[in-house]
């Protein structure tokens, strides 16, 4: 369950490139963060037993999302959180660290590292796939819920990537 178009495009590209058995889903869009909606949709999907695993991929946006992550886990859902945004995860595919602490700063940093990158549905997995293993290794070095950080590596580990 993806919070935004960028995450959805990334995981759709992963599915298409590696033939992973994943089914990215994007709940209805809203102008403000919809992380709670993402977790609620993910817990509902898990309760219907349609999938062997369900993950909620969302941004912390600098907020303390530990209670929301606990809610997801209690519902059998794995939280894959990036703080402040998913772009932290993308940036780790191309460089060893992230210095930005705001969404805007991380976005600028990513644009420098990947000049052809475009946010949203234009995100292409093939711009990031060569650095996937590197991103997994680097993301593990950040403390969970820190700023910056990303726990998307845990989802990748479940897919057999970045052991």
MMTF fields as JSON, N, C-alpha, C and O atoms, coordinates in Angstrom:
{
  "mmtfVersion": "1.0.0",
  "mmtfProducer": "UNKNOWN",
  "numBonds": 651,
  "numAtoms": 652,
  "numGroups": 163,
  "numChains": 1,
  "numModels": 1,
  "chainsPerModel": [1],
  "groupsPerChain": [163],
  "chainIdList": ["A"],
  "bondAtomList": [4, 2, 8, 6, 12, 10, 16, 14, 20, 18, 24, 22, 28, 26, 32, 30, 36, 34, 40, 38, 44, 42, 48, 46, 52, 50, 56, 54, 60, 58, 64, 62, 68, 66, 72, 70, 76, 74, 80, 78, 84, 82, 88, 86, 92, 90, 96, 94, 100, 98, 104, 102, 108, 106, 112, 110, 116, 114, 120, 118, 124, 122, 128, 126, 132, 130, 136, 134, 140, 138, 144, 142, 148, 146, 152, 150, 156, 154, 160, 158, 164, 162, 168, 166, 172, 170, 176, 174, 180, 178, 184, 182, 188, 186, 192, 190, 196, 194, 200, 198, 204, 202, 208, 206, 212, 210, 216, 214, 220, 218, 224, 222, 228, 226, 232, 230, 236, 234, 240, 238, 244, 242, 248, 246, 252, 250, 256, 254, 260, 258, 264, 262, 268, 266, 272, 270, 276, 274, 280, 278, 284, 282, 288, 286, 292, 290, 296, 294, 300, 298, 304, 302, 308, 306, 312, 310, 316, 314, 320, 318, 324, 322, 328, 326, 332, 330, 336, 334, 340, 338, 344, 342, 348, 346, 352, 350, 356, 354, 360, 358, 364, 362, 368, 366, 372, 370, 376, 374, 380, 378, 384, 382, 388, 386, 392, 390, 396, 394, 400, 398, 404, 402, 408, 406, 412, 410, 416, 414, 420, 418, 424, 422, 428, 426, 432, 430, 436, 434, 440, 438, 444, 442, 448, 446, 452, 450, 456, 454, 460, 458, 464, 462, 468, 466, 472, 470, 476, 474, 480, 478, 484, 482, 488, 486, 492, 490, 496, 494, 500, 498, 504, 502, 508, 506, 512, 510, 516, 514, 520, 518, 524, 522, 528, 526, 532, 530, 536, 534, 540, 538, 544, 542, 548, 546, 552, 550, 556, 554, 560, 558, 564, 562, 568, 566, 572, 570, 576, 574, 580, 578, 584, 582, 588, 586, 592, 590, 596, 594, 600, 598, 604, 602, 608, 606, 612, 610, 616, 614, 620, 618, 624, 622, 628, 626, 632, 630, 636, 634, 640, 638, 644, 642, 648, 646],
  "bondOrderList": [1, 1, 1, 1, 1, 1, 1, 1, 1, 1, 1, 1, 1, 1, 1, 1, 1, 1, 1, 1, 1, 1, 1, 1, 1, 1, 1, 1, 1, 1, 1, 1, 1, 1, 1, 1, 1, 1, 1, 1, 1, 1, 1, 1, 1, 1, 1, 1, 1, 1, 1, 1, 1, 1, 1, 1, 1, 1, 1, 1, 1, 1, 1, 1, 1, 1, 1, 1, 1, 1, 1, 1, 1, 1, 1, 1, 1, 1, 1, 1, 1, 1, 1, 1, 1, 1, 1, 1, 1, 1, 1, 1, 1, 1, 1, 1, 1, 1, 1, 1, 1, 1, 1, 1, 1, 1, 1, 1, 1, 1, 1, 1, 1, 1, 1, 1, 1, 1, 1, 1, 1, 1, 1, 1, 1, 1, 1, 1, 1, 1, 1, 1, 1, 1, 1, 1, 1, 1, 1, 1, 1, 1, 1, 1, 1, 1, 1, 1, 1, 1, 1, 1, 1, 1, 1, 1, 1, 1, 1, 1, 1, 1],
  "groupList": [{"groupName": "UNK", "atomNameList": ["N", "CA", "C", "O"], "elementList": ["N", "C", "C", "O"], "formalChargeList": [0, 0, 0, 0], "bondAtomList": [1, 0, 2, 1, 3, 2], "bondOrderList": [1, 1, 2], "singleLetterCode": "X", "chemCompType": "L-PEPTIDE LINKING"}],
  "groupTypeList": [0, 0, 0, 0, 0, 0, 0, 0, 0, 0, 0, 0, 0, 0, 0, 0, 0, 0, 0, 0, 0, 0, 0, 0, 0, 0, 0, 0, 0, 0, 0, 0, 0, 0, 0, 0, 0, 0, 0, 0, 0, 0, 0, 0, 0, 0, 0, 0, 0, 0, 0, 0, 0, 0, 0, 0, 0, 0, 0, 0, 0, 0, 0, 0, 0, 0, 0, 0, 0, 0, 0, 0, 0, 0, 0, 0, 0, 0, 0, 0, 0, 0, 0, 0, 0, 0, 0, 0, 0, 0, 0, 0, 0, 0, 0, 0, 0, 0, 0, 0, 0, 0, 0, 0, 0, 0, 0, 0, 0, 0, 0, 0, 0, 0, 0, 0, 0, 0, 0, 0, 0, 0, 0, 0, 0, 0, 0, 0, 0, 0, 0, 0, 0, 0, 0, 0, 0, 0, 0, 0, 0, 0, 0, 0, 0, 0, 0, 0, 0, 0, 0, 0, 0, 0, 0, 0, 0, 0, 0, 0, 0, 0, 0],
  "groupIdList": [1, 2, 3, 4, 5, 6, 7, 8, 9, 10, 11, 12, 13, 14, 15, 16, 17, 18, 19, 20, 21, 22, 23, 24, 25, 26, 27, 28, 29, 30, 31, 32, 33, 34, 35, 36, 37, 38, 39, 40, 41, 42, 43, 44, 45, 46, 47, 48, 49, 50, 51, 52, 53, 54, 55, 56, 57, 58, 59, 60, 61, 62, 63, 64, 65, 66, 67, 68, 69, 70, 71, 72, 73, 74, 75, 76, 77, 78, 79, 80, 81, 82, 83, 84, 85, 86, 87, 88, 89, 90, 91, 92, 93, 94, 95, 96, 97, 98, 99, 100, 101, 102, 103, 104, 105, 106, 107, 108, 109, 110, 111, 112, 113, 114, 115, 116, 117, 118, 119, 120, 121, 122, 123, 124, 125, 126, 127, 128, 129, 130, 131, 132, 133, 134, 135, 136, 137, 138, 139, 140, 141, 142, 143, 144, 145, 146, 147, 148, 149, 150, 151, 152, 153, 154, 155, 156, 157, 158, 159, 160, 161, 162, 163],
  "secStructList": [7, 5, 1, 1, 2, 2, 2, 2, 2, 2, 2, 2, 2, 2, 2, 2, 2, 2, 7, 7, 1, 7, 7, 7, 7, 5, 7, 7, 7, 7, 1, 1, 7, 7, 2, 2, 2, 2, 2, 2, 2, 2, 2, 2, 2, 2, 2, 6, 6, 7, 1, 1, 7, 3, 3, 3, 3, 3, 3, 7, 6, 6, 1, 7, 7, 2, 2, 2, 2, 2, 2, 2, 2, 2, 6, 6, 3, 3, 3, 3, 3, 3, 3, 1, 7, 6, 2, 2, 2, 2, 2, 6, 6, 6, 1, 1, 7, 7, 7, 7, 7, 1, 2, 2, 2, 2, 2, 2, 2, 2, 2, 2, 2, 7, 6, 6, 7, 7, 1, 4, 4, 4, 7, 7, 4, 4, 4, 6, 4, 4, 4, 2, 2, 2, 2, 2, 2, 2, 2, 6, 6, 1, 7, 6, 6, 7, 1, 1, 3, 3, 7, 2, 2, 2, 2, 2, 2, 2, 6, 6, 7, 7, 7],
  "xCoordList": [0.859, 0.0, 0.908, 1.692, 0.826, 1.73, 1.019, -0.139, 1.725, 1.135, 1.03, 0.074, 2.005, 1.993, 2.373, 2.722, 2.293, 2.606, 4.062, 4.349, 4.979, 6.395, 6.637, 7.284, 6.111, 6.271, 5.597, 6.159, 4.4, 3.65, 4.413, 4.515, 4.946, 5.694, 6.955, 7.289, 7.641, 8.861, 8.541, 9.209, 7.532, 7.222, 6.578, 6.751, 5.854, 5.334, 6.496, 6.493, 7.487, 8.685, 9.458, 9.972, 9.55, 10.225, 9.5, 10.131, 8.19, 7.404, 7.644, 7.831, 7.641, 7.788, 9.211, 9.395, 10.204, 11.587, 12.075, 12.801, 11.683, 12.187, 11.142, 11.401, 9.97, 8.864, 8.58, 8.219, 8.751, 8.435, 6.929, 6.143, 6.546, 5.13, 4.659, 4.343, 4.617, 4.113, 2.989, 2.938, 2.103, 0.954, 0.835, 0.115, 1.533, 1.45, 0.039, -0.606, -0.414, -1.747, -1.66, -0.939, -2.383, -2.407, -3.832, -4.703, -4.091, -5.441, -5.761, -4.883, -6.995, -7.376, -6.463, -6.026, -6.195, -5.24, -5.882, -7.084, -5.019, -5.445, -4.279, -3.139, -4.556, -3.521, -2.607, -1.46, -3.073, -2.258, -1.744, -2.202, -0.813, -0.311, -1.461, -2.376, -1.392, -2.455, -1.919, -2.45, -0.876, -0.271, -1.267, -1.217, -2.165, -3.162, -4.077, -4.41, -4.472, -5.325, -4.584, -5.178, -3.305, -2.499, -2.461, -2.648, -2.222, -2.175, -3.546, -3.629, -4.616, -5.962, -6.281, -6.797, -5.977, -6.208, -5.37, -5.847, -4.134, -3.243, -3.757, -3.758, -4.188, -4.715, -5.977, -6.168, -6.835, -8.035, -7.65, -8.226, -6.677, -6.235, -5.672, -5.933, -4.914, -4.324, -5.424, -5.35, -6.44, -7.507, -8.335, -8.943, -8.354, -9.075, -8.246, -8.727, -7.014, -6.127, -5.911, -5.718, -5.943, -5.709, -4.227, -3.873, -3.373, -1.934, -1.177, -1.614, -0.037, 0.788, 1.424, 1.624, 1.74, 2.276, 1.672, 1.363, 1.511, 1.053, 1.961, 2.291, 2.359, 3.232, 2.579, 1.893, 2.798, 2.349, 3.597, 4.448, 3.701, 4.856, 4.423, 3.583, 5.01, 4.584, 5.72, 6.752, 5.491, 6.455, 6.133, 4.97, 7.181, 6.978, 6.804, 6.167, 7.364, 7.269, 7.731, 7.187, 8.741, 9.275, 8.439, 8.781, 7.36, 6.476, 6.904, 7.615, 6.469, 6.697, 5.619, 4.456, 6.0, 5.033, 5.097, 4.504, 5.804, 5.9, 4.532, 4.319, 3.597, 2.275, 1.565, 0.902, 1.703, 1.095, 1.763, 1.091, 3.071, 3.782, 3.344, 3.184, 3.153, 2.677, 1.274, 0.967, 0.43, -0.916, -0.828, -1.557, 0.059, 0.24, 0.693, 0.133, 1.699, 2.234, 1.185, 1.11, 0.377, -0.689, -1.708, -2.341, -1.853, -2.766, -2.106, -2.71, -0.855, -0.151, 0.485, 0.813, 0.664, 1.21, 2.613, 2.87, 3.508, 4.858, 4.919, 4.546, 5.376, 5.543, 6.896, 7.925, 6.898, 8.132, 8.11, 7.511, 8.767, 8.668, 9.946, 11.052, 9.777, 10.915, 10.688, 9.576, 11.757, 11.666, 12.75, 13.924, 12.439, 11.098, 10.239, 9.013, 10.859, 10.078, 10.736, 11.877, 10.001, 10.471, 11.731, 12.503, 11.928, 13.097, 14.405, 15.448, 14.371, 15.554, 15.95, 17.119, 14.964, 15.218, 15.804, 16.768, 15.227, 15.715, 17.145, 17.975, 17.426, 18.754, 19.826, 20.948, 19.496, 20.475, 20.875, 21.863, 20.148, 20.54, 21.745, 22.466, 21.957, 22.971, 24.113, 25.149, 23.953, 25.046, 25.046, 24.082, 26.142, 26.351, 25.552, 25.392, 25.057, 24.313, 23.379, 23.392, 22.565, 21.589, 21.83, 21.87, 21.988, 22.212, 20.949, 20.847, 19.977, 18.749, 17.896, 17.826, 17.242, 16.355, 14.899, 14.001, 14.666, 13.303, 13.005, 13.918, 11.734, 11.341, 11.953, 12.424, 11.947, 12.49, 13.995, 14.498, 14.707, 16.157, 16.524, 17.447, 15.816, 16.087, 15.754, 16.481, 14.664, 14.298, 15.368, 15.697, 15.914, 16.995, 18.24, 18.905, 18.541, 19.7, 19.537, 20.487, 18.34, 18.074, 18.157, 18.693, 17.641, 17.677, 19.118, 19.416, 20.012, 21.433, 22.054, 22.831, 21.703, 22.275, 21.706, 22.41, 20.443, 19.753, 19.01, 17.802, 19.728, 19.121, 17.869, 17.003, 17.757, 16.606, 15.42, 14.381, 15.562, 14.469, 13.344, 13.582, 12.11, 10.925, 10.035, 9.765, 9.588, 8.738, 7.387, 6.899, 6.814, 5.461, 5.438, 6.336, 4.401, 4.186, 5.266, 5.333, 6.122, 7.204, 8.461, 9.44, 8.447, 9.593, 9.749, 8.791, 10.972, 11.243, 12.191, 13.267, 11.786, 12.596, 13.968, 14.954, 14.045, 15.341, 16.366, 17.559, 15.94, 16.892, 17.533, 18.527, 16.969, 17.424, 17.878, 18.623, 17.446, 17.707, 19.182, 19.489, 20.116, 21.519, 22.029, 22.977, 21.421, 21.875, 21.001, 21.098, 20.146, 19.196, 19.89, 19.529, 20.865, 21.588, 22.296, 22.315, 22.873, 23.556, 22.559, 22.863, 21.382, 20.366, 19.977, 19.814, 19.83, 19.478, 20.548, 20.237, 21.802, 22.905, 22.995, 23.171, 22.878, 23.01, 21.826, 22.014, 20.624, 19.443, 19.512, 19.018, 20.116, 20.252, 21.099, 20.979, 21.957, 22.859, 22.152, 22.68, 20.965, 20.233, 19.338, 18.756, 19.223, 18.313, 16.859, 16.479, 16.048, 14.63, 14.021, 14.322, 13.191, 12.477, 13.38, 12.905, 14.661, 15.539, 15.233, 14.475, 15.811, 15.651, 17.037, 17.724, 17.449, 16.748, 16.854, 17.716, 15.958, 15.99, 14.994, 14.13, 15.133, 14.17, 14.24, 15.323, 13.086, 13.035, 12.491, 12.038, 12.535, 12.096, 12.975, 12.544, 14.197, 15.094, 14.458, 14.733, 13.618, 12.971, 12.006, 11.925, 11.283, 10.403, 11.226, 10.862, 12.315, 13.189, 13.748, 13.835, 14.123, 14.638, 13.591, 13.92, 12.331, 11.244, 11.061, 10.549, 11.482, 11.414, 12.676, 12.804, 13.601, 14.851, 15.896, 16.816, 15.78, 16.72, 17.485, 16.897, 18.788, 19.593, 19.754, 19.761, 19.881, 20.033, 21.106, 21.387],
  "yCoordList": [-1.155, 0.0, 1.221, 1.397, 2.047, 3.187, 4.505, 4.696, 5.401, 6.698, 7.624, 8.392, 7.558, 8.513, 7.904, 6.728, 8.746, 8.317, 7.88, 6.943, 8.544, 8.2, 6.764, 5.979, 6.436, 5.079, 4.06, 3.005, 4.388, 3.477, 3.215, 2.069, 4.264, 4.11, 3.262, 2.412, 3.495, 2.732, 1.238, 0.404, 0.907, -0.507, -1.161, -2.361, -0.413, -0.942, -1.28, -2.326, -0.398, -0.657, -1.861, -2.642, -2.025, -3.2, -4.467, -5.441, -4.455, -5.628, -5.957, -7.122, -4.951, -5.171, -5.58, -6.37, -5.063, -5.357, -6.701, -7.415, -7.04, -8.262, -9.352, -10.441, -9.056, -10.012, -10.435, -11.582, -9.49, -9.756, -9.944, -9.317, -10.805, -11.023, -9.971, -10.278, -8.74, -7.663, -6.962, -6.962, -6.372, -5.693, -4.315, -4.157, -3.318, -1.975, -1.418, -1.543, -0.812, -0.224, 1.177, 1.417, 2.09, 3.488, 3.858, 3.942, 4.085, 4.519, 5.873, 6.517, 6.294, 7.58, 8.693, 8.681, 9.644, 10.7, 11.821, 12.075, 12.475, 13.665, 14.641, 14.259, 15.876, 16.902, 16.82, 17.264, 16.279, 16.197, 14.778, 13.861, 14.588, 13.214, 12.256, 12.57, 11.103, 10.118, 8.835, 7.755, 8.94, 7.738, 6.914, 5.685, 7.565, 6.811, 6.007, 4.856, 6.621, 5.951, 4.754, 3.699, 4.924, 3.842, 2.666, 1.518, 2.947, 1.874, 1.21, -0.017, 1.996, 1.425, 0.516, -0.586, 0.97, 0.147, -1.132, -2.209, -1.008, -2.171, -3.193, -4.391, -2.741, -3.653, -4.355, -5.546, -3.618, -4.242, -5.309, -6.396, -5.0, -5.98, -7.227, -8.347, -7.035, -8.168, -8.996, -10.225, -8.335, -9.069, -9.924, -10.913, -9.543, -10.33, -11.521, -12.34, -11.61, -12.728, -12.908, -14.029, -11.816, -11.892, -12.035, -12.508, -11.624, -11.59, -12.257, -12.244, -12.84, -13.462, -12.409, -12.644, -11.251, -10.138, -8.845, -8.713, -7.904, -6.572, -5.566, -5.7, -4.557, -3.497, -2.145, -1.936, -1.243, 0.142, 0.995, 1.088, 1.611, 2.437, 3.892, 4.347, 4.625, 6.004, 6.865, 6.365, 8.17, 9.158, 9.543, 9.599, 9.808, 10.311, 11.826, 12.383, 12.492, 13.949, 14.639, 15.674, 14.055, 14.649, 14.401, 14.892, 13.656, 13.376, 12.081, 11.261, 11.908, 10.662, 9.674, 9.806, 8.706, 7.749, 6.392, 5.42, 6.326, 5.046, 4.475, 3.275, 5.284, 4.71, 4.156, 3.121, 4.828, 4.357, 3.064, 2.159, 2.979, 1.745, 0.59, -0.539, 0.873, -0.162, -0.625, -1.814, 0.302, -0.042, -0.95, -1.937, -0.615, -1.434, -2.838, -3.827, -2.923, -4.225, -5.06, -6.274, -4.41, -5.126, -5.717, -6.733, -5.06, -5.551, -6.496, -6.866, -6.9, -7.838, -7.204, -7.896, -5.889, -5.14, -4.648, -4.177, -4.763, -4.246, -2.778, -2.427, -1.91, -0.506, -0.279, -0.726, 0.403, 0.783, 2.313, 2.901, 2.932, 4.371, 5.069, 4.607, 6.184, 7.04, 8.395, 8.924, 8.947, 10.229, 11.157, 10.804, 12.31, 12.86, 12.3, 12.287, 11.832, 11.354, 10.138, 9.79, 9.51, 8.344, 8.662, 7.764, 9.933, 10.324, 9.997, 9.886, 9.841, 9.379, 8.006, 7.752, 7.126, 5.777, 5.846, 5.146, 6.678, 6.794, 7.331, 6.839, 8.312, 8.922, 7.916, 7.964, 7.024, 6.028, 5.047, 4.329, 4.998, 4.182, 4.79, 4.095, 6.086, 6.813, 7.398, 7.748, 7.511, 8.051, 7.421, 6.772, 7.624, 6.935, 7.491, 6.812, 8.69, 9.275, 10.362, 10.773, 10.816, 11.869, 12.968, 12.705, 14.183, 15.287, 16.085, 16.738, 16.048, 16.828, 16.346, 15.15, 17.298, 16.974, 17.348, 16.995, 18.054, 18.403, 17.757, 17.369, 17.648, 17.073, 17.853, 17.26, 19.162, 19.997, 19.785, 19.673, 19.731, 19.553, 18.192, 18.092, 17.153, 15.813, 15.771, 15.156, 16.418, 16.475, 17.155, 16.686, 18.254, 18.949, 18.071, 18.026, 17.384, 16.497, 15.36, 14.999, 14.807, 13.726, 14.244, 13.565, 15.42, 16.001, 16.243, 16.117, 16.587, 16.742, 15.393, 15.28, 14.377, 13.044, 12.375, 11.623, 12.639, 12.022, 13.132, 13.295, 13.895, 15.062, 14.75, 15.614, 13.54, 13.181, 12.659, 12.328, 12.58, 12.105, 13.134, 14.341, 12.623, 13.471, 12.821, 11.621, 13.605, 13.137, 12.664, 13.121, 11.75, 11.303, 10.125, 9.283, 10.083, 8.925, 8.788, 7.769, 9.819, 9.761, 9.1, 8.924, 8.732, 8.033, 6.7, 5.943, 6.428, 5.185, 4.314, 4.755, 3.095, 2.17, 1.954, 1.795, 1.946, 1.681, 2.786, 2.568, 3.958, 4.992, 4.654, 5.267, 3.687, 3.356, 1.907, 1.596, 1.025, -0.407, -0.77, -1.672, -0.121, -0.519, -0.312, -0.978, 0.59, 0.873, 0.28, 0.69, -0.68, -1.233, -1.909, -1.664, -2.744, -3.422, -2.395, -2.528, -1.379, -0.316, 0.412, 0.684, 0.724, 1.414, 0.582, 1.119, -0.718, -1.593, -1.536, -1.389, -1.652, -1.627, -0.281, -0.238, 0.807, 2.138, 2.474, 3.075, 2.097, 2.406, 1.743, 2.3, 0.566, -0.141, 0.63, 0.421, 1.521, 2.281, 3.421, 3.952, 3.794, 4.89, 4.355, 3.28, 5.099, 4.636, 4.742, 5.72, 3.738, 3.818, 5.094, 5.473, 5.731, 6.946, 8.175, 9.259, 8.03, 9.189, 10.059, 9.661, 11.217, 12.104, 12.508, 13.272, 11.996, 11.152, 9.668, 9.254, 8.888, 7.432, 6.802, 7.478, 5.493, 4.729, 3.274, 2.697, 2.69, 1.261, 0.442, -0.688, 1.005, 0.272, -0.965, -1.933, -0.934, -2.089, -3.342, -4.452, -3.184, -4.35, -5.02, -6.248, -4.223, -4.749, -5.458, -6.539, -4.849, -5.455, -6.79, -7.75, -6.842, -8.101, -9.197, -10.346, -8.846, -9.839, -10.304, -11.396, -9.472, -9.842, -10.585, -10.956, -10.795, -11.494, -10.592, -11.072, -9.285, -8.312, -7.692, -7.338, -7.564, -6.88, -7.648, -7.069, -8.925, -9.773, -9.256, -9.833],
  "zCoordList": [0.0, 0.0, 0.0, 0.932, -0.992, -1.17, -0.884, -1.256, -0.224, 0.104, -1.1, -1.208, -2.007, -3.106, -4.442, -4.542, -5.468, -6.833, -6.987, -7.733, -6.295, -6.424, -5.965, -6.658, -4.796, -4.262, -5.176, -5.47, -5.615, -6.482, -7.78, -8.22, -8.39, -9.639, -9.418, -10.245, -8.314, -8.0, -7.871, -8.483, -7.082, -6.863, -8.077, -8.29, -8.862, -10.119, -11.045, -11.694, -11.106, -11.909, -11.407, -12.209, -10.102, -9.53, -9.956, -10.367, -9.859, -10.266, -11.731, -12.084, -12.578, -14.014, -14.392, -15.318, -13.704, -14.077, -13.553, -14.245, -12.351, -11.727, -11.646, -11.133, -12.152, -12.092, -10.648, -10.381, -9.729, -8.326, -8.184, -8.894, -7.267, -6.99, -5.999, -4.849, -6.453, -5.615, -6.368, -7.598, -5.598, -6.182, -5.533, -4.547, -6.076, -5.495, -5.623, -6.663, -4.559, -4.555, -3.985, -3.016, -4.578, -4.165, -3.773, -4.639, -2.463, -2.078, -2.709, -3.284, -2.602, -3.186, -2.666, -1.515, -3.546, -3.238, -2.423, -2.491, -1.653, -0.928, -0.904, -1.168, -0.596, -0.604, 0.617, 0.549, 1.702, 2.91, 3.095, 2.412, 3.995, 4.199, 4.495, 5.257, 3.886, 4.068, 4.674, 4.412, 5.478, 6.053, 6.871, 6.836, 7.601, 8.377, 7.449, 7.733, 6.355, 5.372, 4.757, 4.535, 4.49, 3.925, 4.893, 4.488, 6.161, 7.165, 7.289, 7.34, 7.339, 7.446, 6.261, 6.446, 5.045, 3.852, 3.905, 3.547, 4.347, 4.41, 5.419, 5.137, 6.574, 7.6, 7.083, 7.327, 6.371, 5.79, 4.773, 4.763, 3.919, 2.912, 3.589, 3.15, 4.636, 5.356, 6.02, 6.033, 6.57, 7.253, 6.291, 6.7, 5.025, 4.032, 3.546, 2.763, 4.009, 3.695, 2.198, 1.726, 1.458, 0.022, -0.319, -1.399, 0.604, 0.339, 1.472, 2.623, 1.134, 2.17, 3.068, 4.26, 2.502, 3.271, 2.751, 1.567, 3.654, 3.273, 3.954, 5.132, 3.192, 3.694, 3.461, 2.46, 4.384, 4.25, 4.04, 4.925, 2.875, 2.514, 2.598, 1.821, 3.554, 3.745, 4.294, 4.742, 4.241, 4.726, 6.162, 6.56, 6.931, 8.286, 8.278, 9.172, 7.278, 7.182, 8.468, 8.856, 9.125, 10.343, 11.585, 12.661, 11.463, 12.601, 13.297, 12.716, 14.53, 15.255, 14.814, 15.196, 14.026, 13.476, 14.183, 13.715, 15.294, 16.015, 16.406, 16.237, 16.92, 17.231, 15.984, 16.058, 14.865, 13.624, 13.156, 12.662, 13.31, 12.951, 13.853, 13.388, 15.13, 16.062, 15.665, 15.748, 15.236, 14.764, 13.536, 13.435, 12.612, 11.409, 11.795, 11.322, 12.646, 13.05, 13.786, 13.596, 14.624, 15.334, 14.358, 14.642, 13.205, 12.173, 11.191, 10.184, 11.473, 10.6, 9.384, 8.42, 9.419, 8.29, 8.628, 9.736, 7.666, 7.844, 7.46, 6.341, 8.35, 7.973, 7.302, 7.81, 6.183, 5.481, 5.413, 4.512, 6.373, 6.581, 6.139, 6.418, 5.449, 5.109, 5.756, 5.754, 6.308, 6.983, 6.461, 6.57, 5.907, 5.873, 4.742, 4.859, 3.637, 2.489, 1.839, 2.144, 0.948, 0.2, -0.612, -0.949, -0.92, -1.695, -0.971, -1.617, 0.354, 1.095, 0.57, 0.278, 0.455, -0.057, -1.469, -1.779, -2.309, -3.685, -3.72, -4.484, -2.915, -2.886, -2.471, -2.976, -1.57, -1.112, -2.212, -2.055, -3.302, -4.452, -5.167, -5.883, -4.968, -5.74, -4.921, -5.485, -3.625, -2.823, -1.442, -1.036, -0.733, 0.535, 1.702, 2.716, 1.58, 2.686, 2.214, 1.053, 3.153, 2.893, 3.914, 5.116, 3.445, 4.377, 4.644, 5.683, 3.726, 3.878, 5.026, 5.31, 5.688, 6.806, 6.506, 7.27, 5.406, 5.011, 3.66, 2.931, 3.341, 2.058, 0.901, -0.07, 0.999, -0.065, -0.22, -1.338, 0.896, 0.843, 0.263, -0.545, 0.662, 0.136, -1.353, -2.133, -1.749, -3.166, -4.001, -5.091, -3.5, -4.225, -4.316, -5.351, -3.235, -3.209, -4.224, -4.919, -4.301, -5.254, -6.683, -7.559, -6.92, -8.268, -8.723, -9.911, -7.798, -8.135, -8.483, -9.432, -7.706, -7.924, -9.17, -9.843, -9.482, -10.612, -11.364, -11.192, -12.196, -12.842, -13.67, -13.813, -14.216, -15.047, -14.23, -14.801, -12.904, -12.048, -11.991, -11.939, -12.002, -11.819, -10.775, -10.837, -9.828, -8.738, -9.265, -10.298, -8.531, -8.847, -9.793, -9.793, -10.594, -11.47, -12.534, -13.221, -12.68, -13.659, -13.099, -13.826, -11.822, -11.238, -11.949, -12.105, -12.376, -13.109, -12.293, -11.889, -12.062, -11.28, -11.908, -11.19, -13.236, -13.876, -13.596, -13.806, -13.133, -12.729, -11.384, -10.995, -10.683, -9.335, -9.176, -8.246, -10.06, -9.902, -9.758, -8.98, -10.463, -10.276, -8.844, -8.427, -8.101, -6.747, -5.66, -4.503, -6.005, -5.039, -3.855, -2.704, -4.128, -3.039, -2.146, -0.923, -2.776, -2.031, -1.121, 0.04, -1.642, -0.848, 0.369, 1.465, 0.179, 1.303, 2.383, 3.566, 1.979, 2.946, 3.656, 4.873, 2.922, 3.513, 4.419, 5.477, 4.024, 4.832, 6.202, 7.182, 6.283, 7.561, 8.554, 9.762, 8.065, 8.939, 9.675, 10.652, 9.21, 9.842, 10.947, 10.809, 12.044, 13.108, 12.651, 12.008, 12.981, 12.617, 13.199, 14.331, 12.44, 12.819, 12.902, 13.239, 12.604, 12.587, 11.377, 10.493, 11.343, 10.186, 9.727, 10.405, 8.575, 7.604, 7.959, 8.734, 7.372, 7.518, 6.553, 5.995, 6.369, 5.587, 6.01, 6.109, 6.256, 6.579, 5.404, 5.59, 4.214, 3.021, 2.809, 2.181, 3.327, 3.204, 3.815, 3.358, 4.834, 5.456, 4.484, 4.429, 3.727, 2.684, 1.608, 1.146, 1.225, 0.201, 0.684, -0.082, 1.952, 2.526, 2.408, 2.114, 2.636, 2.528, 1.083, 0.837, 0.133, -1.277, -1.729, -2.895, -0.795, -1.131, -1.731, -2.393, -1.517, -2.052, -0.891, 0.131, -1.052, -0.044, 1.248, 2.334, 1.125, 2.312, 3.173, 4.223]
}
